[in-house]
Steps between C-alpha positions, in 0.01 A plus 500: 500500500785734582657430161179609323473811718859609438461431128188718491685782676782475245239515222345814649841665524572398140183680391590796722834530320323485164263779600790711635694484172186574304452810714860604443465472122162676500590777744823583319315506168219719637732748670734517199208632294489798736862539612661388174670181389860614548736274693518758779121516536456122492787446745343751740173305498675163540713638785189610688348156437804323647534753783148411606594132509799579721302724737216250532734209557683685775206660684242221469770240559579659836149427626458163326649299788242632745202423275264238642332427167756581227313321219196718564723810499646379171147476362428858606822613331391339172155659525654841565734460202196437281319797655789740436530366145142620450599835653786513248251468213309798638808717566660428163199658330536810718879529470508672157278779634743556789837419340459692173429844658797454735735386224393729216763750399770319702641286217836677544521399868558121517572505876161654573322247275692213660396609851135525394515149355653367822235666718212380284644146485541489878139607555354233276747211550656506844205354694414200276866412444569520875213258554657269241832519683333390823354179357822293504597556868140449617454179304845381606399546863180302454659205326828502700433545870869476592820632336648151469230370263505811281742369236263279302195722532674828412673346199173364361297810588752728331542258211128457431436873536777578250377229264158661523666829406631327186148383416363850562762665280437256213122518539497880498770549236396234250129439551284731709627831361486356151127430522371714789535855627720604792198544729354158411835333564524682833156376601624145439788562742260657751272194489805280568585708809143490629471122458831445680396738776163340572647148477774585751256655748267200484789255525674651804345299784494164321855547371631595844334191648664273242844647563464486879380139495794378299659310789779350302616840382470634854728226630756572229476868575552443869813291457647690211407833648684435827801370310517797267426751773770347722749494213435857396498630859836337577646652184374848580636486854853412394541662157417819318167562332654708224455234226128473578452876485704507180256264328228767522725747319603220268143441382479875432815482288357189334185695408712788371701272272198292393299796372816651354562183302137487388500860374833463318426158351159620389660800331756296305259216417272761343750506212366164383155511662407845379328761715154345489283432805533128421878518522493664844239254631708208373814618679311572823338154491836325452660693786213442744473130406864451597437668837185293561666168419808589705289589803304175478822302446639633828203345677572153361879503531560522876808279493678747274402826666423407860725224631316316780262796517664645812823674402420859421862593441513248218187664361672840509795354309255349251339841454838651420576216258165552327592866443834394355325252269259772385800715411681217317194392300429864415859530377447198273179657367683829440775322304252318275294811433761571230343210304147634546421575132625159384314309773182689418522403133580136581192475722280664239629254241419212736142612570433559131492122471179500702329825397500708185330798661772751591323628813491151659861432402607833648312452828627145560859584405486804729367291790775244448771765473380680814499175699840405360659822622302584814377181662811370680603824678134566584474146641766577762345841568183307587694288748643808672169641630361203700851416619541852637148484646577180688831633636347830610200325660736295718701808588190707586310203649182599315332420169287787368730780612808326361339428163375859481847640571662275239235602247551869581879489465482291182244730339684818605813363337297413191371858473853640515627237256232573242538877529881519504558242227228640275623858524839572652693181424394469135563869445843501668640156421289329233326164533801267494704689759190540720444124493864443594462737795193313626687170465790634709256625766319163507814290530675742736211530744431126483863430584486750786189333648648151470828608664323690779391172659859395563606773742518877529869512411423363154221757467738781596752419226262364235283812476788737408631244249159466333448879494849546352426239232178681406683835477773343283229359272336841468837654415583253224446630148175369353669379183722268705191319634285518188349166397236613253549639155221756494518510122293179498227678699527818293442329163259222602149549359240278665240586235730375222580148626591364157818714504627349828385136501849344471839578659638570152234761428560669835876520440438627147268770639766604752763536225277691260332739744639817653371608841462877494347529846415261785383586848312333785245756608264517795199409285657277236811395309540706183742483210568642157653263245594510133535195280795533265361580157150519651289734707514639853261381773392615845428217747322502835532182705600306190212617284541724196322828573615699198715449192634694204349255252269657242189373682632618836578850377164536326308408815693730732513799267129465424407526868685831509414656164136389462345683801719804435375526142137454602508764775480870423808682629602261787712670767512255794555128446503209745676172412466187716803273478837561339593194297767595249387864508387497136144599589642789703734592217216508249309744723804722555541585129161675493601864538192625683559278804591693814513224763537121485441307824631144516381265776730199545492236773863379466770772515762277335297488176615855423856372460379236254301754299804725467671227297223547240594867455531471121139379486336718768658831394701509826178603672649463850715806434189700407428774759126461438505151652396449865546151649294369793578159649167351598237251400311647202154429635588637842641817344171566322315450829714754684576770242286809445646571156318473169663408170427552134633153417531190718675203345710203608794305378393148391468306828413132479205407727682174585720690745389493861310820574488616137149361457368793705597728209248323277187523714196719444566659843847607385374657178227680695764626743721622216212671320446712811845654444450591135478868416205610283549344158773272635571149370614179665674238290 
């Protein structure tokens, strides 16, 4: 009976994880329509989401150990999450009426806009996400009444919840949002929360009775508990507790590195995946699956990670070793990223044996490639969390509070990792060097934790040595540590697979293509290439955005010339998206133009467009041009200006977020900024 009960609880937490990831996808999408789809705006929303998880885990976890009916409390948490999701649907309809007046006319003040986005995100997200963060420590307390039986339950709870997150991400990204609206999909998640909540409340008394009447488990608990308690107490009397405290910081560093890896791997894998919503969902699913399987594996491998179940110092050493393994496996992944284009083509060739439809081939090859590169490091990241939870529960002699603290530190580290890697590290060091830095941090801190168990003397000399090694690494010239040849990434075109489907073709492309510009930006990886004897192309995340072929020039010039010729005496022009700058250049040659405003989401694209100077009339040296770095849709929401012509560089709707530029709401928004007699093209 207990087996059925525990299985049902795992199932509920699986569904809870699915609903949580659906909310994350839906809330980010809804808020990005108001705040913009830039990386900064999206990261701000995601940071608030994760901050809520950390706050809820810490605060609610503190009181979890004193709860008399934790399963009932868990049910109330799920009901409240559903309730606040309904509140979100109400507030999101009101937000444009509040946000737009506050933001209008401030498009030249990004700090002000960023603060508004943070405040609005906190108001609408912090309560439901804090409630989500409290579910794991509360449920851990219900199912694990003592710290010494936490290992199995925490590993399976965390594993099933993360696996549910995978299901939620796939369901939202591939199915629900393909056939249903955002609000309908959110109602599905709300129903899941409500069903879990009512089931948990009704199940509390019967479930508690089943657990309390399990005499066999009680006997095991009694014997094992005394043994573990006696062992741990004797250790703490005679030796330092520094290693046990260090584990809490270690799980924070683990979260920092884990999200850093995810952001950086996702960015480089986008070269072959493209920037579609399907590509991002695929990478997220692969990463979370590795974590889920790793967490569950820890629960079934006690002999490897918990010798005899009563030596916590061995567990601390194991935690340090796990961090070292994460660093080593991440290093292996980083090395083999240099073969990313070839591996992508080999997998596509393999799946073409089963399907002829390109979309299916692309999706399955992307899934396989993401798992190939991400699964193993993510597997060990999944082991780290329940292992740290078990160690900290023994140290703190509590369940809910310990799990909440581990969750809070891990999530706080994840927030910093995502923010710093996505902005500062990529900008300052590039993707490869940033990955190397994370690897050094992972291995160095893991080594420090493992050595700390030995004695304090080793700690005293090992820390300066590790810090010195990190500083030496940072001082080494990047070229001396370079593994990748970025030319492969610069020239690879994922929408022209026939040109890269064999090693010979890839090498031939490398020899016959000149890279005029390559940079890893905050939003995307961009490059400008020229095939010898051929034409020049502009690539974003491996997809050709613009080219100097006859068809490419005709399309881009037309979007500039056509509205200018059809408008009487246009003075002010707005262009959304840069591309190669040919559309801008076409507009600039019309002598009556007084002001051209360009809205571009990725600052690094300007460098690419400058390499097309012979085709865009060197428009970026034109004093009439004003550049604003923002999401195009968000700019139109917040500007008070009107324009005689509004046009856009050709932007493929396949790109994540670009679809919003092809909706009736967008065209209605743009028409509101047309001057009398103005034209939008």
